[in-house]
C-alpha positions as YAML, in Angstrom:
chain: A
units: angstrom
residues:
- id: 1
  name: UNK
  ca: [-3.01, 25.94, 10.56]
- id: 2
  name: UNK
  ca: [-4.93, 24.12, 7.66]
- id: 3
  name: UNK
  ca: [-4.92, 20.52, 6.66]
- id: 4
  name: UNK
  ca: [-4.98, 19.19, 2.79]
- id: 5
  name: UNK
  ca: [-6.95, 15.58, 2.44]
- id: 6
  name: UNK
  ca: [-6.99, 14.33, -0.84]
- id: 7
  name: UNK
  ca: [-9.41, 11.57, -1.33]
- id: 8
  name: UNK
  ca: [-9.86, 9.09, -3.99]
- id: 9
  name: UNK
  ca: [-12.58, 8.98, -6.36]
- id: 10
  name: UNK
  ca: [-13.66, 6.13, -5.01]
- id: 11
  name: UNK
  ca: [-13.53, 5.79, -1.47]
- id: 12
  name: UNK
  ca: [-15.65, 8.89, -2.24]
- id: 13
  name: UNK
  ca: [-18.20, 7.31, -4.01]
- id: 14
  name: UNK
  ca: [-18.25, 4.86, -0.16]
- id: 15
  name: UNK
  ca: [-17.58, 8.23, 2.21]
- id: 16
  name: UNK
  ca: [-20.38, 10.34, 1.11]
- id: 17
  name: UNK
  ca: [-23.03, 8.25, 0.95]
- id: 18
  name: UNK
  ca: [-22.42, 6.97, 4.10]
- id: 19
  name: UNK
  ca: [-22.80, 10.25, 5.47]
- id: 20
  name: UNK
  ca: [-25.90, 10.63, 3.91]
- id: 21
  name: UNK
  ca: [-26.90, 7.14, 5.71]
- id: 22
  name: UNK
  ca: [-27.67, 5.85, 1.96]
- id: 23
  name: UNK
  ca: [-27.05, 2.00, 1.06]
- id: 24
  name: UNK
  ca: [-24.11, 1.99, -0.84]
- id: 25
  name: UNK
  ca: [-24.73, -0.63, -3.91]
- id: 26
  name: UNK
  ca: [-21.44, -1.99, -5.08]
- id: 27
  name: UNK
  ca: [-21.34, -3.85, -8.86]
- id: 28
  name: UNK
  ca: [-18.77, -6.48, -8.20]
- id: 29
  name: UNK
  ca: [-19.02, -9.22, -5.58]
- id: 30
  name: UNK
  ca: [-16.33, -11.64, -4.28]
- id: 31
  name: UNK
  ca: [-17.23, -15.22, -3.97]
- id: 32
  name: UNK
  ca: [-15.25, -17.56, -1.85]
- id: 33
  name: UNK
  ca: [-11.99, -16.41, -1.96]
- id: 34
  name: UNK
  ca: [-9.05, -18.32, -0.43]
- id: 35
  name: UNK
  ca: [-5.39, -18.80, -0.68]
- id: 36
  name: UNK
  ca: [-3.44, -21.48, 0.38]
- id: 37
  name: UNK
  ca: [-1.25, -21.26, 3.64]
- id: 38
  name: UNK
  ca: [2.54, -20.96, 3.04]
- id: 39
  name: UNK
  ca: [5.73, -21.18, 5.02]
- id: 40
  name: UNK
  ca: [6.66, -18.20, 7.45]
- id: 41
  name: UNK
  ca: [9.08, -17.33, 4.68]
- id: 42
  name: UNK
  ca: [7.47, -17.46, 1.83]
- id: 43
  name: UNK
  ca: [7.66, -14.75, -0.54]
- id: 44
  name: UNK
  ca: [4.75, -15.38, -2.80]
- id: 45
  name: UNK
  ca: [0.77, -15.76, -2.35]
- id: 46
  name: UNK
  ca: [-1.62, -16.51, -4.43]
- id: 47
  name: UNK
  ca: [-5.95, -15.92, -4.33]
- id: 48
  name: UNK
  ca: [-8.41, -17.87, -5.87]
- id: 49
  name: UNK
  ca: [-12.63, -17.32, -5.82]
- id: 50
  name: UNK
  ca: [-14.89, -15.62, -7.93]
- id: 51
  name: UNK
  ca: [-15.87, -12.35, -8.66]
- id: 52
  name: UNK
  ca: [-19.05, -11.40, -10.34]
- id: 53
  name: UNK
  ca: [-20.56, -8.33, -12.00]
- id: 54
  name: UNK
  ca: [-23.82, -8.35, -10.27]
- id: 55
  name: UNK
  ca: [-24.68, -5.22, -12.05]
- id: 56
  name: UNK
  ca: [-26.62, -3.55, -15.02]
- id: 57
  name: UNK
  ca: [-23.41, -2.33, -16.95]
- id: 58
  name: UNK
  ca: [-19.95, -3.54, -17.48]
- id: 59
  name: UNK
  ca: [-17.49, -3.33, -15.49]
- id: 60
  name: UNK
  ca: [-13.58, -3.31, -15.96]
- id: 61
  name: UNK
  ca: [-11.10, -4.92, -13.19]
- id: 62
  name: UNK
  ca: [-7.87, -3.43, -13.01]
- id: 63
  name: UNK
  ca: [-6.05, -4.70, -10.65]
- id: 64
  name: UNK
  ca: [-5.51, -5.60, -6.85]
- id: 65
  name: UNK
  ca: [-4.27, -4.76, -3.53]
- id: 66
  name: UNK
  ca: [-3.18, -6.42, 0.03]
- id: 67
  name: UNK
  ca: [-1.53, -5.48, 3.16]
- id: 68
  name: UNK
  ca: [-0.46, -8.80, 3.40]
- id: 69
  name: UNK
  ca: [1.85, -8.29, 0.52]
- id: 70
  name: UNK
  ca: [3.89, -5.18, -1.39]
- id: 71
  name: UNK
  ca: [2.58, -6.00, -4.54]
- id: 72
  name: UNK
  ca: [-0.49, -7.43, -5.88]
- id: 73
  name: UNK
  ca: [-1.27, -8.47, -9.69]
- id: 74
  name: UNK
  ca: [-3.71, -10.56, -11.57]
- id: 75
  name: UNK
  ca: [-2.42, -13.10, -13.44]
- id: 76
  name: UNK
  ca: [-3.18, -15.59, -16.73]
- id: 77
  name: UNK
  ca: [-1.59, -18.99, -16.18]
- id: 78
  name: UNK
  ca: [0.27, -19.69, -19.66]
- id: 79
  name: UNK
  ca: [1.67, -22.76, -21.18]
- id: 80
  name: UNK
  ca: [4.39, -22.35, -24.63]
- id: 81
  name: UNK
  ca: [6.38, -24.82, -25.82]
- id: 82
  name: UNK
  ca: [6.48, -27.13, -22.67]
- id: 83
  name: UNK
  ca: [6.87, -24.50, -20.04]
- id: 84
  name: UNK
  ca: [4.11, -23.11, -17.65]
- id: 85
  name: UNK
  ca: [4.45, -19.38, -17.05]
- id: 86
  name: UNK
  ca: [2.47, -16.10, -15.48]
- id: 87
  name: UNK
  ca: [1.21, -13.07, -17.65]
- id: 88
  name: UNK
  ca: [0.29, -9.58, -15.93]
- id: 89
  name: UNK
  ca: [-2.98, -8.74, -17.18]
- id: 90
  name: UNK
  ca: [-3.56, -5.08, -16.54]
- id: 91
  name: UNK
  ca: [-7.33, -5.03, -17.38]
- id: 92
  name: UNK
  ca: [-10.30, -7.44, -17.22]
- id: 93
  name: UNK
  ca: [-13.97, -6.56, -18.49]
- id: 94
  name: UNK
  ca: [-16.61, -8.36, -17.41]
- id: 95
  name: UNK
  ca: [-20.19, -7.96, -18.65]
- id: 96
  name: UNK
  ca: [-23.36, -7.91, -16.29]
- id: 97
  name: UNK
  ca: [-24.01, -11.15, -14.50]
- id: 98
  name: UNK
  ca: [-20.57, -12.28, -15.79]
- id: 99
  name: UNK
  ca: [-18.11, -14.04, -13.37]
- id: 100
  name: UNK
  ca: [-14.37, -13.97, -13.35]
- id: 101
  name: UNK
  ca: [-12.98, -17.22, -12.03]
- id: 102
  name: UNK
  ca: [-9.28, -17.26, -10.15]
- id: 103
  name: UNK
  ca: [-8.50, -21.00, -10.13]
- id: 104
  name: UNK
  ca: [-5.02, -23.00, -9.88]
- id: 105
  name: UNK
  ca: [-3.89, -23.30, -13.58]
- id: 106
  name: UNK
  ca: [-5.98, -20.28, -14.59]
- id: 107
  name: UNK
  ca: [-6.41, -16.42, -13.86]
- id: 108
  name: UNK
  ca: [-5.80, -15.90, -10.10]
- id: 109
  name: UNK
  ca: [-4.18, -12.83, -7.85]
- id: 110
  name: UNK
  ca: [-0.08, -13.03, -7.34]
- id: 111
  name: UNK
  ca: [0.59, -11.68, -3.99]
- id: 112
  name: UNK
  ca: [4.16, -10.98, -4.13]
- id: 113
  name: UNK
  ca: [6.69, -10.00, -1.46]
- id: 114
  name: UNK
  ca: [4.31, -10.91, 1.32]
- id: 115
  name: UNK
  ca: [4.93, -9.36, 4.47]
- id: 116
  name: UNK
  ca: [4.81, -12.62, 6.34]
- id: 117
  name: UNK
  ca: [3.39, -16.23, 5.26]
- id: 118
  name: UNK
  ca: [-0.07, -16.58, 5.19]
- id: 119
  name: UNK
  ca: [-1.02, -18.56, 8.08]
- id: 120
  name: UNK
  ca: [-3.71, -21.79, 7.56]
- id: 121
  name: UNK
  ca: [-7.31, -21.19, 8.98]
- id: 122
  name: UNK
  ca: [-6.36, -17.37, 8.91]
- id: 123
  name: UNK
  ca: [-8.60, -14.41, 7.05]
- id: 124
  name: UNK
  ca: [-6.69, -11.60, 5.00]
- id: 125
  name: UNK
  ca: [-8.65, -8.58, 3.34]
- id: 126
  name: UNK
  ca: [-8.01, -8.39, -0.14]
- id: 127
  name: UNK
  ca: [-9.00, -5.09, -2.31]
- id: 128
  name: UNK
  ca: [-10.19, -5.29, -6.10]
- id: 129
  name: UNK
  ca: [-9.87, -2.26, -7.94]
- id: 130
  name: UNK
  ca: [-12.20, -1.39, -10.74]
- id: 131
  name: UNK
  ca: [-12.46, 1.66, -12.96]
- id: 132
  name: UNK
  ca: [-15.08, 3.43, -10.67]
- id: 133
  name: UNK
  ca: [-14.97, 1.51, -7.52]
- id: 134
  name: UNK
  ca: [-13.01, -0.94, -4.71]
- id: 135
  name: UNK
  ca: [-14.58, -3.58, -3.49]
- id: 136
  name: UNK
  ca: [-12.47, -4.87, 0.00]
- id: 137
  name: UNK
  ca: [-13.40, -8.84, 0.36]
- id: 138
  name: UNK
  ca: [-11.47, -11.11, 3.46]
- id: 139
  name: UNK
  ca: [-10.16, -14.40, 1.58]
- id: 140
  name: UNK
  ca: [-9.87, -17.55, 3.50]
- id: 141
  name: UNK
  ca: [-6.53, -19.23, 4.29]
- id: 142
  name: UNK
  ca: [-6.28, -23.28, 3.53]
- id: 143
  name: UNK
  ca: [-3.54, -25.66, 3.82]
- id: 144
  name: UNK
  ca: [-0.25, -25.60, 2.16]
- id: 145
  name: UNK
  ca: [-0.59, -26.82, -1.57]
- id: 146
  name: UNK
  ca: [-4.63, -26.65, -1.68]
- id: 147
  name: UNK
  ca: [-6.43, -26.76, -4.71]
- id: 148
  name: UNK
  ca: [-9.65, -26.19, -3.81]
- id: 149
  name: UNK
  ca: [-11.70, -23.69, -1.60]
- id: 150
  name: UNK
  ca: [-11.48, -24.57, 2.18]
- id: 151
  name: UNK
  ca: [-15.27, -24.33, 2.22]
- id: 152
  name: UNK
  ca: [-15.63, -27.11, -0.41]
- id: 153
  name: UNK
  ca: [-13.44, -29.70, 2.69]
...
């Protein structure tokens, strides 16, 4: 009996290595992330922090992923004509040393149909993908209606 594995280009570029007991540099850090807590309920999530591009070349986020949610997409805060809106952005570059920062009224991560509510003083893992690489971070749960990192109380 045989077995197919198919395995991702990128938890390659993590499996190998490892098996070769080499460090395994990653280009894109996560700095303080945190959401805020919501009702059991709740449908919606949302991440803040920064990431940076901590290395030599550019590097292009294109999205995100959760198990504490089905769905996970970076979004632009908008404002037209009066209203306040969300726009999907499918693709973010960032240049070396450059930092990406997910703050309320700005670019942050929509978790969406979460699983259950996110639960104050609680950790969730969080994965951003990138063209060549995903970077797992844990993002720290606040209080209901937060609007600033839990490590800045």
């Amino acid at each position: 009996m045989s077995r197919v594995m198919t395995v991702s280009r990128a938890r390659l570029l993590v499996i190998v290595p490892a098996l070769l007991a080499l460090p395994v540099l990653a280009d894109l850090e996560a700095i303080e992330l945190w959401s805020r807590a919501t009702v059991p309920t709740a449908s919606t999530g949302v991440v803040y922090g920064r990431l940076q591009n901590t290395g030599k070349e550019p590097l292009v986020i294109v999205g995100a992923e959760s198990p504490v949610a089905k769905r996970a997409q970076i979004h632009r805060s908008t404002s037209r004509d009066g209203m306040m809106g969300m726009e999907h952005v499918t693709r973010i570059e960032l240049a070396p040393g450059e930092e990406l920062r997910l703050e309320p009224g700005g670019m942050h991560i929509m978790l969406m149909d979460l699983k259950n509510g996110l639960e104050q003083g609680k950790t969730f893992e969080i994965d951003i993908l990138t063209e060549d690489e995903t970077l797992t971070a844990k993002v720290a749960t606040g209080t209901v209606g937060q609007m600033e990192s839990p490590g800045n109380n």
